[in-house]
Coordinates of C-alpha atoms in Angstrom, one line a residue:
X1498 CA -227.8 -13.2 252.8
X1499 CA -230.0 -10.0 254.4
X1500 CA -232.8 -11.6 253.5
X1501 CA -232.2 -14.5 255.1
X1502 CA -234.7 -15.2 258.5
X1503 CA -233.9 -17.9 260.6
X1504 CA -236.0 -19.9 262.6
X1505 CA -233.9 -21.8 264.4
X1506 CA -235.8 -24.2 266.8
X1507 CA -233.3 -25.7 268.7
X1508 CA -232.3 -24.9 272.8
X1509 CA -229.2 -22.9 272.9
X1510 CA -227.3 -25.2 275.4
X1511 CA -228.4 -28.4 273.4
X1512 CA -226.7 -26.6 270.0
X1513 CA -224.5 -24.2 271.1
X1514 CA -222.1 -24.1 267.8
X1515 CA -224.9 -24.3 265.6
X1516 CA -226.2 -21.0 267.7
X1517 CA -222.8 -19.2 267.5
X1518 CA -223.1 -19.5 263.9
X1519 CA -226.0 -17.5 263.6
X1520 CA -224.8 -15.1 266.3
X1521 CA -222.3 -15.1 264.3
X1522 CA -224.3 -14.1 260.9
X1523 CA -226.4 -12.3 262.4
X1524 CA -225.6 -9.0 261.1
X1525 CA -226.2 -10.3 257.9
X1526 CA -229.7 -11.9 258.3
X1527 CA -233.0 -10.2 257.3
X1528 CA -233.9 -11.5 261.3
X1529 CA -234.0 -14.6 263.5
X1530 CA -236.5 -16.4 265.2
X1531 CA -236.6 -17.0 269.0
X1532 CA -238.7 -19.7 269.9
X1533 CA -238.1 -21.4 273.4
X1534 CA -240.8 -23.5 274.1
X1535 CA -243.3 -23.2 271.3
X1536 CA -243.6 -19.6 272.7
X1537 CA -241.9 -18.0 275.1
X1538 CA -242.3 -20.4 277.7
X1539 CA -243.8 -20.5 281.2
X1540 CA -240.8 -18.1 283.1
X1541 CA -237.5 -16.5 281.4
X1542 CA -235.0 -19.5 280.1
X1543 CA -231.6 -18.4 281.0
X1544 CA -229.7 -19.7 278.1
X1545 CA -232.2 -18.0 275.6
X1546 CA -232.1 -14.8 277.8
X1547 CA -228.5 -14.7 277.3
X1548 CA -228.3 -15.8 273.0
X1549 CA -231.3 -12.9 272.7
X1550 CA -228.8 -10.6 274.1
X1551 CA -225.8 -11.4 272.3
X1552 CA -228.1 -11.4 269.1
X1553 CA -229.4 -7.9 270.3
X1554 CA -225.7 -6.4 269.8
X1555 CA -225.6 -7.3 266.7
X1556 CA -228.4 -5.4 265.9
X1557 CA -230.5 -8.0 263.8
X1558 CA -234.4 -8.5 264.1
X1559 CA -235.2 -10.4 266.7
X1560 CA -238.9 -11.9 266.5
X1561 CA -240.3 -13.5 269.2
X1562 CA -242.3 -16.7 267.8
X1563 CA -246.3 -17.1 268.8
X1564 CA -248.5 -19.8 267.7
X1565 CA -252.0 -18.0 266.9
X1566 CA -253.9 -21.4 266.0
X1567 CA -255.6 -20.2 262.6
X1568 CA -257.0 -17.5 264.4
X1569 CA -258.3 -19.9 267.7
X1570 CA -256.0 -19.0 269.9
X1571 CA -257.2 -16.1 272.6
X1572 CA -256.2 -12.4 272.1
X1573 CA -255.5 -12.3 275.3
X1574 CA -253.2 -15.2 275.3
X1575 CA -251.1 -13.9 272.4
X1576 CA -250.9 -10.4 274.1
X1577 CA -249.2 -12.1 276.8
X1578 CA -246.7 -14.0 274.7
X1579 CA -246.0 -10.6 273.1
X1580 CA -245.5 -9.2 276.3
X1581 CA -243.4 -11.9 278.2
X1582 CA -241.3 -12.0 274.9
X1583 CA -240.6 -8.1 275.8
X1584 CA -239.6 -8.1 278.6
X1585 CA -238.1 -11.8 279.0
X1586 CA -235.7 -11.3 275.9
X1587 CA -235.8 -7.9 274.6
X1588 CA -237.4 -8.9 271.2
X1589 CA -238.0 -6.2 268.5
X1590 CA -240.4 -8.3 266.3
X1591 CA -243.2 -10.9 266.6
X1592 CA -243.6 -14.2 264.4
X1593 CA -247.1 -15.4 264.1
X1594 CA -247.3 -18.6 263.0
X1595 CA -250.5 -20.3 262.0
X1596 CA -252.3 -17.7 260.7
X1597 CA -255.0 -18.2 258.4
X1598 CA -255.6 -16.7 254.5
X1599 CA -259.3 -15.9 254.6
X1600 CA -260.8 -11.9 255.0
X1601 CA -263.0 -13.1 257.4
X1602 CA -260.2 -13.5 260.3
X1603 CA -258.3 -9.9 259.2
X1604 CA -259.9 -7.8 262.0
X1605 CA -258.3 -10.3 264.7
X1606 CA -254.9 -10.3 263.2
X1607 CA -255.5 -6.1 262.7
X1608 CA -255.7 -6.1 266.6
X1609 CA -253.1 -8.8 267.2
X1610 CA -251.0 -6.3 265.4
X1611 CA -252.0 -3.4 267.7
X1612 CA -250.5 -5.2 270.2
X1613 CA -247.4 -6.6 268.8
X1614 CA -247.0 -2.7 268.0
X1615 CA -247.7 -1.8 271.5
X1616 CA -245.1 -4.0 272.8
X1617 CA -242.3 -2.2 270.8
X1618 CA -242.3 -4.5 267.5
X1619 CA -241.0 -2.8 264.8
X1620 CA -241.4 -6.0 262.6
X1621 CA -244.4 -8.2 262.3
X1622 CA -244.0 -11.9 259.6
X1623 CA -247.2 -13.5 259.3
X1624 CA -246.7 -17.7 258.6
X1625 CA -249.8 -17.9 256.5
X1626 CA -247.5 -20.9 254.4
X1627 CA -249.7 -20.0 251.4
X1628 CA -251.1 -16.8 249.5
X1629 CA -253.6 -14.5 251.9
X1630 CA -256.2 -12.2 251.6
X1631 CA -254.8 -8.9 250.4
X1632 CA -255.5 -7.6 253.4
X1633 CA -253.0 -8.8 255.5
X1634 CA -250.3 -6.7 253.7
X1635 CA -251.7 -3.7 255.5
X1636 CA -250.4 -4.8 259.1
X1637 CA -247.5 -6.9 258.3
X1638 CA -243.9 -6.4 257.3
X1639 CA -243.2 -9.9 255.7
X1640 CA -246.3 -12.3 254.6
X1641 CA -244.9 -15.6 254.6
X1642 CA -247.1 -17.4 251.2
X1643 CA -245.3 -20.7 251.2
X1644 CA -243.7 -23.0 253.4
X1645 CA -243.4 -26.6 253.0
X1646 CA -240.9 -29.1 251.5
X1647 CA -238.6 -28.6 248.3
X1648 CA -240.3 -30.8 246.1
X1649 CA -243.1 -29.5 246.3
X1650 CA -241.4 -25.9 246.0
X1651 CA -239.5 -26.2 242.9
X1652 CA -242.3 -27.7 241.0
X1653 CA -244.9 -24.1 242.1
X1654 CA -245.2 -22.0 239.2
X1655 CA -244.6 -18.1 240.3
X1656 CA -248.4 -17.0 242.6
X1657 CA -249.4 -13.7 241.3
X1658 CA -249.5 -11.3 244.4
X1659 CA -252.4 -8.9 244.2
X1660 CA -251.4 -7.1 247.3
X1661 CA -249.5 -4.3 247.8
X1662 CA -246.7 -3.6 246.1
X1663 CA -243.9 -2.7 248.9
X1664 CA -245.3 -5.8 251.0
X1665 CA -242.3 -8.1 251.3
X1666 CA -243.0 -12.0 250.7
X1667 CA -241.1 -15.0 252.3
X1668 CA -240.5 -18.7 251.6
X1669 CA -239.8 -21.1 254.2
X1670 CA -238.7 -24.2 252.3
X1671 CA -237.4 -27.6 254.0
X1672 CA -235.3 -30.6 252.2
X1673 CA -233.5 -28.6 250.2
X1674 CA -230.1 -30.0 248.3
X1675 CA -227.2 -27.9 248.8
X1676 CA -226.3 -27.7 245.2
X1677 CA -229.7 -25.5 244.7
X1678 CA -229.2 -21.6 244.5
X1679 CA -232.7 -20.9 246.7
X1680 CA -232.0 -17.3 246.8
X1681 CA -232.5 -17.1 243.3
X1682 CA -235.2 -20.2 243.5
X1683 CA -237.1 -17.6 245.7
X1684 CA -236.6 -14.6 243.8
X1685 CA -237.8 -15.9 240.8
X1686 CA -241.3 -16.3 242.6
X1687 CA -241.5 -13.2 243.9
X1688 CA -240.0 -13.5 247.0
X1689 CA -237.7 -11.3 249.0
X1690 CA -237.3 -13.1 252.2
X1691 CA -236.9 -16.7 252.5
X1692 CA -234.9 -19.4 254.2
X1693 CA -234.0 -23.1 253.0
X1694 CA -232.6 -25.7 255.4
X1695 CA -232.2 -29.2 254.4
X1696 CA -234.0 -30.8 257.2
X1697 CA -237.2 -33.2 256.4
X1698 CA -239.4 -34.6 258.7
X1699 CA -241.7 -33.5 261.8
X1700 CA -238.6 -30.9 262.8
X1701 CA -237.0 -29.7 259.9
X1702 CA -236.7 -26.4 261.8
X1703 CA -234.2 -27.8 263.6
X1704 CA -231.7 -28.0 261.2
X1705 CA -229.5 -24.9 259.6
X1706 CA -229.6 -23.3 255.9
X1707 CA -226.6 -25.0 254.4
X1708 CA -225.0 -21.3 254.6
X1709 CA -224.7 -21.1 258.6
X1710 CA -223.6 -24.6 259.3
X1711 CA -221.0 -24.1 262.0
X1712 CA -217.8 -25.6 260.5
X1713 CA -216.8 -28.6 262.3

């Protein structure tokens, strides 16, 4: 289960067992997500400011999440979500999500990186949900080349990655049985990170991998 990262997209007081769960995994996990209002949020959330520090003594990767709008989104927005994400919760990683596959976009993300480096991230997953450029493996930690639903998933032959070699993948895969043995499912095609939760719909990120649920 260490290569298991979480994105968890739920508010802590609204799913509190759920959370403890994971808090209580968290040693365990490959990281977890923090995402409290699509971002960070307008001002420091309480409840999240006190989950990012009981998930900080455990010592897992915690990766603040940022929407970067396929590259749309200002640099100087994103530096600020880094930033607040600092110093509102004490994260050690950054999650960009929405990030696009083409060359063309790589010098943005190569600064975008800067700055999650500046900031104090020591891990940086880019959500391209699909096979990048090459590139992008210089600057990040984890590309993320799929995610989307199970059925589509288990009928993907293996991609060929023509990146660098040490550059660990990820799947994020929703509406997934609990009979299926995804870590193997994602080893098979190549990759080393991953989470599968069985959630479908418009928020299937708000729903557990079938190994955390909290026991009722």
């Amino acid at each position: 289960m260490s290569q298991l990262l979480v994105p968890y997209y739920e508010h802590p007081t609204v799913r509190p067992a759920e959370w403890a769960a994971i808090v209580a995994a968290a040693p365990r996990l490959y990281g977890v997500i923090l995402n409290p209002a699509s971002g960070p949020g307008e001002a420091p959330d309480p409840a999240f400011a006190d989950l990012a520090a009981q998930l900080r003594a455990t010592d897992v990767r915690l990766l603040g999440y940022t929407d970067t709008a396929y590259g749309s989104r200002p640099y100087a927005d994103i530096a600020q979500d880094l930033t607040n994400y600092h110093d509102w919760y004490g994260t050690n990683g950054a999650f960009f999500d929405q990030v696009p596959t083409e060359q063309r976009d790589f010098r943005h993300y190569q600064r975008l990186a800067g700055a999650a480096w500046a900031t104090g991230c020591g891990t940086l997953v880019l959500n391209h949900g699909t096979t990048p450029h090459p590139s992008y493996a210089r600057i990040a930690d984890v590309l993320i080349t799929f995610e989307g639903p199970w059925t589509t998933y288990r009928d993907q032959p293996p991609q060929p990655w023509r990146g660098t070699a040490g550059t660990h993948l990820g799947h994020l895969v929703y509406g997934v049985p609990p009979e299926v043995d995804f870590e193997a499912e994602a080893r098979a095609r190549g990759a080393s990170v991953h989470c599968a939760v069985p959630g479908v719909g418009d928020h299937p990120w708000g729903t557990l991998p079938h190994t955390l649920e909290p026991v009722p």
